[in-house]
mmCIF file of C-alpha atoms and ligand atoms in Angstrom:
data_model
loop_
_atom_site.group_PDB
_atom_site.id
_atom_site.type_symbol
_atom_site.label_atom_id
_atom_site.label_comp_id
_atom_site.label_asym_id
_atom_site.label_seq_id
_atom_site.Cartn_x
_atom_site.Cartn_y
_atom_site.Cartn_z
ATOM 1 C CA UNK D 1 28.678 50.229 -47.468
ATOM 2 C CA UNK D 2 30.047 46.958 -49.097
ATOM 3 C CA UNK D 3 32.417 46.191 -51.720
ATOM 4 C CA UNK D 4 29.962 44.646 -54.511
ATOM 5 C CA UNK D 5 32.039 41.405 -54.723
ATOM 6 C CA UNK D 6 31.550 40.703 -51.558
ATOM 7 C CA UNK D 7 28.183 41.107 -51.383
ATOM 8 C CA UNK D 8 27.634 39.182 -54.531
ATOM 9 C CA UNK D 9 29.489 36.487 -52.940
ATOM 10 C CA UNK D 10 27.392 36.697 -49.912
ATOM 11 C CA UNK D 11 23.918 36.503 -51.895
ATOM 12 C CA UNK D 12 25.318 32.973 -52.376
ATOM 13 C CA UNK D 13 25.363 33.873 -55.845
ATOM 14 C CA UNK D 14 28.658 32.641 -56.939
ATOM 15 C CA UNK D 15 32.375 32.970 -55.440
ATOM 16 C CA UNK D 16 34.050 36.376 -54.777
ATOM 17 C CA UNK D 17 36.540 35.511 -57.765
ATOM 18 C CA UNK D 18 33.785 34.800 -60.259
ATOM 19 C CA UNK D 19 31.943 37.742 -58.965
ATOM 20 C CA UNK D 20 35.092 40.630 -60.137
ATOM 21 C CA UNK D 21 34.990 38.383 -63.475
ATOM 22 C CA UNK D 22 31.196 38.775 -63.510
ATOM 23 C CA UNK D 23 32.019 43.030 -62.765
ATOM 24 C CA UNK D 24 34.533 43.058 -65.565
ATOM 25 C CA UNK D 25 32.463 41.296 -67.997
ATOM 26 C CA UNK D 26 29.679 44.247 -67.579
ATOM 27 C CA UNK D 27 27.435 41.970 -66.425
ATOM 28 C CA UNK D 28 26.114 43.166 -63.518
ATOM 29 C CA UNK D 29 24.965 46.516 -62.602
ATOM 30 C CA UNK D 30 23.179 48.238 -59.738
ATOM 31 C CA UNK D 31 20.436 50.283 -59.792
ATOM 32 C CA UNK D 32 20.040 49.498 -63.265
ATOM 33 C CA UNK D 33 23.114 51.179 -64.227
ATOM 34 C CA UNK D 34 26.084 48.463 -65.763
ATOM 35 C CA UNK D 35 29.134 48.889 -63.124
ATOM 36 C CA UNK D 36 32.610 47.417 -64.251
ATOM 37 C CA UNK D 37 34.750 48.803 -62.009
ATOM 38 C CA UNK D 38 36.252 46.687 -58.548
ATOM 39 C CA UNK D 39 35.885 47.805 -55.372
ATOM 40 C CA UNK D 40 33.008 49.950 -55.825
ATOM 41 C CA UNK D 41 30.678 50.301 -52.538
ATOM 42 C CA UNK D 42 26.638 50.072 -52.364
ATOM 43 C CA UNK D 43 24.535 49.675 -49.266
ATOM 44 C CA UNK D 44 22.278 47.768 -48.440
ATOM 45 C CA UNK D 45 19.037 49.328 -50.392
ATOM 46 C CA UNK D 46 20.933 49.322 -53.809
ATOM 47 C CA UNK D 47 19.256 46.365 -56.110
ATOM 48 C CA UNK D 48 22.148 44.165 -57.498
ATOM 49 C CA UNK D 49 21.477 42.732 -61.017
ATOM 50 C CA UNK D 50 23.860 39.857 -62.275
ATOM 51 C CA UNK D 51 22.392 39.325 -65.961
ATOM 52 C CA UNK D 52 19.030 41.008 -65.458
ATOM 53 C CA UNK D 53 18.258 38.534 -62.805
ATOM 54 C CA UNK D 54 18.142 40.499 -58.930
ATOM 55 C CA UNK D 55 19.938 39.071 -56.672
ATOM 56 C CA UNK D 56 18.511 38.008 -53.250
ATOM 57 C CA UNK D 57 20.773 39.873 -50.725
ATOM 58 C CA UNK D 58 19.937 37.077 -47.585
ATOM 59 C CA UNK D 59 19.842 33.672 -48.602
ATOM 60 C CA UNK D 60 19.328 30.930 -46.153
ATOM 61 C CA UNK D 61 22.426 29.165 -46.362
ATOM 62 C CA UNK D 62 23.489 25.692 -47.470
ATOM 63 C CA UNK D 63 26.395 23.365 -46.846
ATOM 64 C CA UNK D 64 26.530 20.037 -48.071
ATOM 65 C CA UNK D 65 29.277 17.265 -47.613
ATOM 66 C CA UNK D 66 29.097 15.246 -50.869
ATOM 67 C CA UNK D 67 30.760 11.558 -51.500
ATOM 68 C CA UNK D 68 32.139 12.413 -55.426
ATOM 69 C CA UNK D 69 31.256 9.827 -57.534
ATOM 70 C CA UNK D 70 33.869 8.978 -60.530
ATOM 71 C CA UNK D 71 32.773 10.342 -63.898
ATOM 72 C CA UNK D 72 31.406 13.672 -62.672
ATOM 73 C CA UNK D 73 32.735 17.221 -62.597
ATOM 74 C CA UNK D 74 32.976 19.436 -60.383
ATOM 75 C CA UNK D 75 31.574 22.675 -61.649
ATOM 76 C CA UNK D 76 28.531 24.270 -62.116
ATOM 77 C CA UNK D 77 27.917 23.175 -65.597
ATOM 78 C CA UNK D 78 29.524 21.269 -68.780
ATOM 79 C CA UNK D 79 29.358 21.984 -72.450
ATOM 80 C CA UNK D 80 29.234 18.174 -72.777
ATOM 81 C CA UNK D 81 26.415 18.024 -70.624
ATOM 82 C CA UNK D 82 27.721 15.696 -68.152
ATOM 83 C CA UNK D 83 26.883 14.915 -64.634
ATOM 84 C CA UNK D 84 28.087 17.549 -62.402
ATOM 85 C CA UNK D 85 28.500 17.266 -58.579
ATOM 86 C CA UNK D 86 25.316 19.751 -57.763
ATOM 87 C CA UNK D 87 23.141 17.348 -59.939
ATOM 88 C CA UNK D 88 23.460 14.913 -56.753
ATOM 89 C CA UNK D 89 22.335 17.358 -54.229
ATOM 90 C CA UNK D 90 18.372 17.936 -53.787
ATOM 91 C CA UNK D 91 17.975 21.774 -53.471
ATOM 92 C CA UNK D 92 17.246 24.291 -55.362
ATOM 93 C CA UNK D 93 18.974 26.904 -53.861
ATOM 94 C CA UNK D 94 22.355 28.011 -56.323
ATOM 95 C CA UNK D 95 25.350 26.135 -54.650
ATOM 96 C CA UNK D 96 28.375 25.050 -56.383
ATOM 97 C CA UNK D 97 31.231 23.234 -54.915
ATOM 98 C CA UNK D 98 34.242 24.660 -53.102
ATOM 99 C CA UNK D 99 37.560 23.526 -55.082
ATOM 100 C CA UNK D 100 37.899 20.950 -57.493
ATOM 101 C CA UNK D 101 38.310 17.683 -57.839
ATOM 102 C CA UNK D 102 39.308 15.966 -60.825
ATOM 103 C CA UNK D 103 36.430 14.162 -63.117
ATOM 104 C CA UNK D 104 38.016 10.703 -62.219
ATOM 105 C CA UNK D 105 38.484 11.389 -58.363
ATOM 106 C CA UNK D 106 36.156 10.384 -56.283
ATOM 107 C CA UNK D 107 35.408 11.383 -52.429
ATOM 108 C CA UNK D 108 34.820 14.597 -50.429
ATOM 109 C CA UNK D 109 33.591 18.082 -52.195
ATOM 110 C CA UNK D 110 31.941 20.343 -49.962
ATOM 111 C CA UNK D 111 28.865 22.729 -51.831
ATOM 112 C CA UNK D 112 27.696 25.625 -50.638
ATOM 113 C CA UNK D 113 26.213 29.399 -51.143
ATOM 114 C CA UNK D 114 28.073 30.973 -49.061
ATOM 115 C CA UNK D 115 30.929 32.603 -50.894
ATOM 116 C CA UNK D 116 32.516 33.952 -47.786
ATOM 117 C CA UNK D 117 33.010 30.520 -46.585
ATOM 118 C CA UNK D 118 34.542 29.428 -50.036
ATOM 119 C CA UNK D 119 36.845 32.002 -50.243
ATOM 120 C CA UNK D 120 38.100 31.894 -46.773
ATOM 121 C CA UNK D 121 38.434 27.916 -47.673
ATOM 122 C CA UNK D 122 40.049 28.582 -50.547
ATOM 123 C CA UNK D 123 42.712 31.199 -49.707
ATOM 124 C CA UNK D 124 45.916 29.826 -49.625
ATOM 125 C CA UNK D 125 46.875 31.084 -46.595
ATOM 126 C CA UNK D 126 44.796 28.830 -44.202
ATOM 127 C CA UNK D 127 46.487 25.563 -45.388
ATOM 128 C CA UNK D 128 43.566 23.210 -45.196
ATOM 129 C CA UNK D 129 44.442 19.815 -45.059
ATOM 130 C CA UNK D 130 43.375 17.185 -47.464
ATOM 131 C CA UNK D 131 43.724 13.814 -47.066
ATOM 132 C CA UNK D 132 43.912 11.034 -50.582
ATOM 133 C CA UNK D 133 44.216 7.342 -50.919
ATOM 134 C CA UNK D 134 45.920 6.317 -54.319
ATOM 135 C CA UNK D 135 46.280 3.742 -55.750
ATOM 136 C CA UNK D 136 49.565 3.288 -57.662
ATOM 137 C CA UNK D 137 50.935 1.508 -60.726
ATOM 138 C CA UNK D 138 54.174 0.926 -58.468
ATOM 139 C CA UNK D 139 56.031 0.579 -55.286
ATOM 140 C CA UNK D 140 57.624 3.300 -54.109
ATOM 141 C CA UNK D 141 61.282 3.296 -53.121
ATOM 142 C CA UNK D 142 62.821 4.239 -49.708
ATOM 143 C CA UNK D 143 64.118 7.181 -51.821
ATOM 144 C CA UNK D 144 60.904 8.075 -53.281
ATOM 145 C CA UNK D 145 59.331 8.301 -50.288
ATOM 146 C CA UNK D 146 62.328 10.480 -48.896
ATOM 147 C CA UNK D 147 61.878 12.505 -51.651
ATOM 148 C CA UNK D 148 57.643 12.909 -51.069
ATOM 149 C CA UNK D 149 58.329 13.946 -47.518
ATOM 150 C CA UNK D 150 60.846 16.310 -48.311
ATOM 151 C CA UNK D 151 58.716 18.492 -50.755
ATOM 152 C CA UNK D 152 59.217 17.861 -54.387
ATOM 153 C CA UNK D 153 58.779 21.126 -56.321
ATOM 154 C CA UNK D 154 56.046 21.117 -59.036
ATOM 155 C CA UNK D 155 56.270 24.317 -61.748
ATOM 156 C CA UNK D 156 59.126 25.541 -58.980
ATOM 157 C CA UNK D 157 57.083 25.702 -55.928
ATOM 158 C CA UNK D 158 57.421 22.592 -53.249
ATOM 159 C CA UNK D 159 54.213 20.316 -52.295
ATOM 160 C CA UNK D 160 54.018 20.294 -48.425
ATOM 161 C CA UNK D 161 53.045 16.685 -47.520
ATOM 162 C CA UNK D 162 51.910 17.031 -44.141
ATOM 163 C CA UNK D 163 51.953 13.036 -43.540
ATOM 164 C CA UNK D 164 52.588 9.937 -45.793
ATOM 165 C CA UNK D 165 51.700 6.130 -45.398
ATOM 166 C CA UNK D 166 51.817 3.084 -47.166
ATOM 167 C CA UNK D 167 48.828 0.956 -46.414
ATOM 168 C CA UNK D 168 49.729 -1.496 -48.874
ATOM 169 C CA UNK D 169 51.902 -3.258 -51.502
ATOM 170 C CA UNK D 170 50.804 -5.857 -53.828
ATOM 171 C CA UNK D 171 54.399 -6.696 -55.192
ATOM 172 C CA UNK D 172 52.884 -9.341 -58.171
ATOM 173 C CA UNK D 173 50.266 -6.985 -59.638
ATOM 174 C CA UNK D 174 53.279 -4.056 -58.875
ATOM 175 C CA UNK D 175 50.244 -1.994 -57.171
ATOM 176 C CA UNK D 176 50.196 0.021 -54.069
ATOM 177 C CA UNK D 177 47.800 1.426 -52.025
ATOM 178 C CA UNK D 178 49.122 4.813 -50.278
ATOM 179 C CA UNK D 179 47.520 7.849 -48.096
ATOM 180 C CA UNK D 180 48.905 11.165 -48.370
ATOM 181 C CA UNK D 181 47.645 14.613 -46.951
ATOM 182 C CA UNK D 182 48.567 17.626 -48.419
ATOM 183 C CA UNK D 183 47.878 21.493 -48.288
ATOM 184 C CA UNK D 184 47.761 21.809 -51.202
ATOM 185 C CA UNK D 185 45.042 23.053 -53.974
ATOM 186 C CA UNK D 186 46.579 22.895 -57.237
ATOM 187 C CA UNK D 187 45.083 21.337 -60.039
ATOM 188 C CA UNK D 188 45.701 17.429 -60.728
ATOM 189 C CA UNK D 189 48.680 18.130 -57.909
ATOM 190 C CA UNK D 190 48.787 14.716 -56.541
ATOM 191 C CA UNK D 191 48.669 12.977 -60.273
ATOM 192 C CA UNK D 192 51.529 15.403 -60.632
ATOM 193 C CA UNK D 193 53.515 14.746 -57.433
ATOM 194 C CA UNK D 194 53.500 10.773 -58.574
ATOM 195 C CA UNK D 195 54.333 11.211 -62.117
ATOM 196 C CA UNK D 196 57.043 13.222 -60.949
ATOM 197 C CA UNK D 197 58.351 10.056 -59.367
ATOM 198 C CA UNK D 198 57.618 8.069 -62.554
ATOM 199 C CA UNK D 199 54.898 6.234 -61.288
ATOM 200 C CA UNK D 200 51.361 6.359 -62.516
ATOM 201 C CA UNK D 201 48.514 7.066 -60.436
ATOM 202 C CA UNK D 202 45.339 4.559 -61.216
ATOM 203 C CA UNK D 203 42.918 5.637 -58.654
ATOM 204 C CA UNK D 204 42.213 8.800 -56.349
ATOM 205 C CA UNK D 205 40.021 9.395 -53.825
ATOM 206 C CA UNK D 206 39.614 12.121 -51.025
ATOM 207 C CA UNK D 207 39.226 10.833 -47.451
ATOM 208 C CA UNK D 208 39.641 13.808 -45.675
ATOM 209 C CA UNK D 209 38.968 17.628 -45.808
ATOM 210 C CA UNK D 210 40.107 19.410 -42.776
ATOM 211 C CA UNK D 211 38.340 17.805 -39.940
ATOM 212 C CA UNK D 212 35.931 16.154 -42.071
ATOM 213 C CA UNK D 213 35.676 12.594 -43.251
ATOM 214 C CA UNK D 214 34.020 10.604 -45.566
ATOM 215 C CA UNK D 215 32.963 7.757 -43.189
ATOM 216 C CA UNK D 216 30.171 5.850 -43.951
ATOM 217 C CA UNK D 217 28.516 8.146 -46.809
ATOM 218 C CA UNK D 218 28.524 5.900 -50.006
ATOM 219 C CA UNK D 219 29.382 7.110 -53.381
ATOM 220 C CA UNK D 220 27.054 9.887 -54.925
ATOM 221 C CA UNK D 221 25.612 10.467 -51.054
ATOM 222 C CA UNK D 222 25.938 13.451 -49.412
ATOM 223 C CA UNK D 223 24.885 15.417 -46.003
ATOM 224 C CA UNK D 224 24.264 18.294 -44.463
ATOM 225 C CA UNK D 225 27.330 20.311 -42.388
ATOM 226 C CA UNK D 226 25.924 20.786 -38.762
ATOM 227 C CA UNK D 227 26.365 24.330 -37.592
ATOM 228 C CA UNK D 228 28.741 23.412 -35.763
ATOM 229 C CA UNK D 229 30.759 21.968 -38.330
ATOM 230 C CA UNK D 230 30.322 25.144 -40.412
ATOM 231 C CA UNK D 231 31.693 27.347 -37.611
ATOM 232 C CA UNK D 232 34.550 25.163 -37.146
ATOM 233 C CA UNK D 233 35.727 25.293 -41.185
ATOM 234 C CA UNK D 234 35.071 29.233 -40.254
ATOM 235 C CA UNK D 235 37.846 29.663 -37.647
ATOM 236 C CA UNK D 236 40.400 27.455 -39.013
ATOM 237 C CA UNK D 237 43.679 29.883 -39.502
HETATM 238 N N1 URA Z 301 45.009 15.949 -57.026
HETATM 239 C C1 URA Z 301 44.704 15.364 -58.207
HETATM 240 O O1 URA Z 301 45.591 14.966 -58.953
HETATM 241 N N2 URA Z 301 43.412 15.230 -58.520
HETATM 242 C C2 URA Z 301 42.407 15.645 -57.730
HETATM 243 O O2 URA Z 301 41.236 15.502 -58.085
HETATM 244 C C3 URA Z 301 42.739 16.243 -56.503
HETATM 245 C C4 URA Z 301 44.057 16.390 -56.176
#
């Protein structure tokens, strides 16, 4: 016996989160009967219905490194019916992306249906590393930068920035070009942790996810994770 989050999450269906939102909405129900409360258990004969439509309880699964273009959002679907990243990947199994970046970011977003492997991504607790370039309307001071490695508390809890560089300074157009890794998932965090400083962030882009790159994937390209790759994002702690 399973908790029926979980196992909605495992059908690939949608995250664990969404799936108790999904429960609580009266949405889904099992063995035709609506079920709204948390927790409960069914095995593995019981037929899971999220809106009428059965779920299918194995999945192949899919895992997809995508290069973000600008302009496109990062969930499942818009109300102003604009490009989303899972319009760039060719499948037609149900993946959506794990995290967010913002519509003007560009760079890594991993997609998947496997919930397990977004919410173990996802939990705070494992600290996965993420890796930006910015670009700045600025230069930063020695103090700023003092400050940025220290941890500079956003809504009263302190960014962790794991490492900090300046690649470069362009003191006439009063741009820089910087690369920052944090632990960090909060929304627009890094726009936040510049502002703080009074300086304006023009461009971001994600470089790095964990132990994954970009490289050479151009923007709106995207692969395949290689099993081994998956396995590895599964026992990071
Ligand atoms: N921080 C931001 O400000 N935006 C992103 O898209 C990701 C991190």
């Amino acid at each position: 016996m399973e908790r029926l989050q979980k196992v909605i999450a495992a059908s690939g269906y949608t995250s664990r989160r969404k799936a108790e939102e999904l429960i609580l909405n009266g949405q889904v129900s099992v063995n035709g009967k609506i079920i709204k409360t948390l927790g409960t258990k069914v095995d593995s004969a019981d037929q899971i219905m999220i809106d009428k439509e059965l779920i299918n309880r194995n999945p192949k699964k899919e895992y997809y490194l995508l290069n973000k273009p600008r302009n496109t959002i990062s969930s499942l679907s818009d109300t102003m019916q604009r490009k989303t990243v899972v319009d760039y990947i060719d499948t037609k199994t149900r993946i959506y992306p794990i995290g967010r970046l913002d519509y003007d970011t560009t760079g890594i977003i991993i997609l998947t249906n496997d919930g397990e492997l977004a919410n173990h991504l996802m939990h705070p607790k494992y600290k996965i590393e993420k890796t930006y370039i910015a670009k700045l309307e600025g230069i930063l001071t020695k103090e700023d930068i003092i400050k940025l490695e220290k941890g500079i508390k956003i809504d009263d809890r302190k960014v962790e920035v794991k490492r900090f560089k300046v690649k470069r300074k362009n003191i006439e157009k009063n741009t820089s070009i910087v690369e920052i890794t944090i632990i960090e998932g909060r929304n627009h965090i890094v726009k936040r942790l510049f502002e703080s400083l009074g300086i304006h962030l023009m461009k971001l882009s994600r470089t790095g996810y964990a132990f994954l790159n970009i490289n050479d994937l151009k923007s709106g390209e995207y692969r395949p994770l290689t099993i081994k790759e998956v396995k590895k994002l599964y026992s990071l702690k």
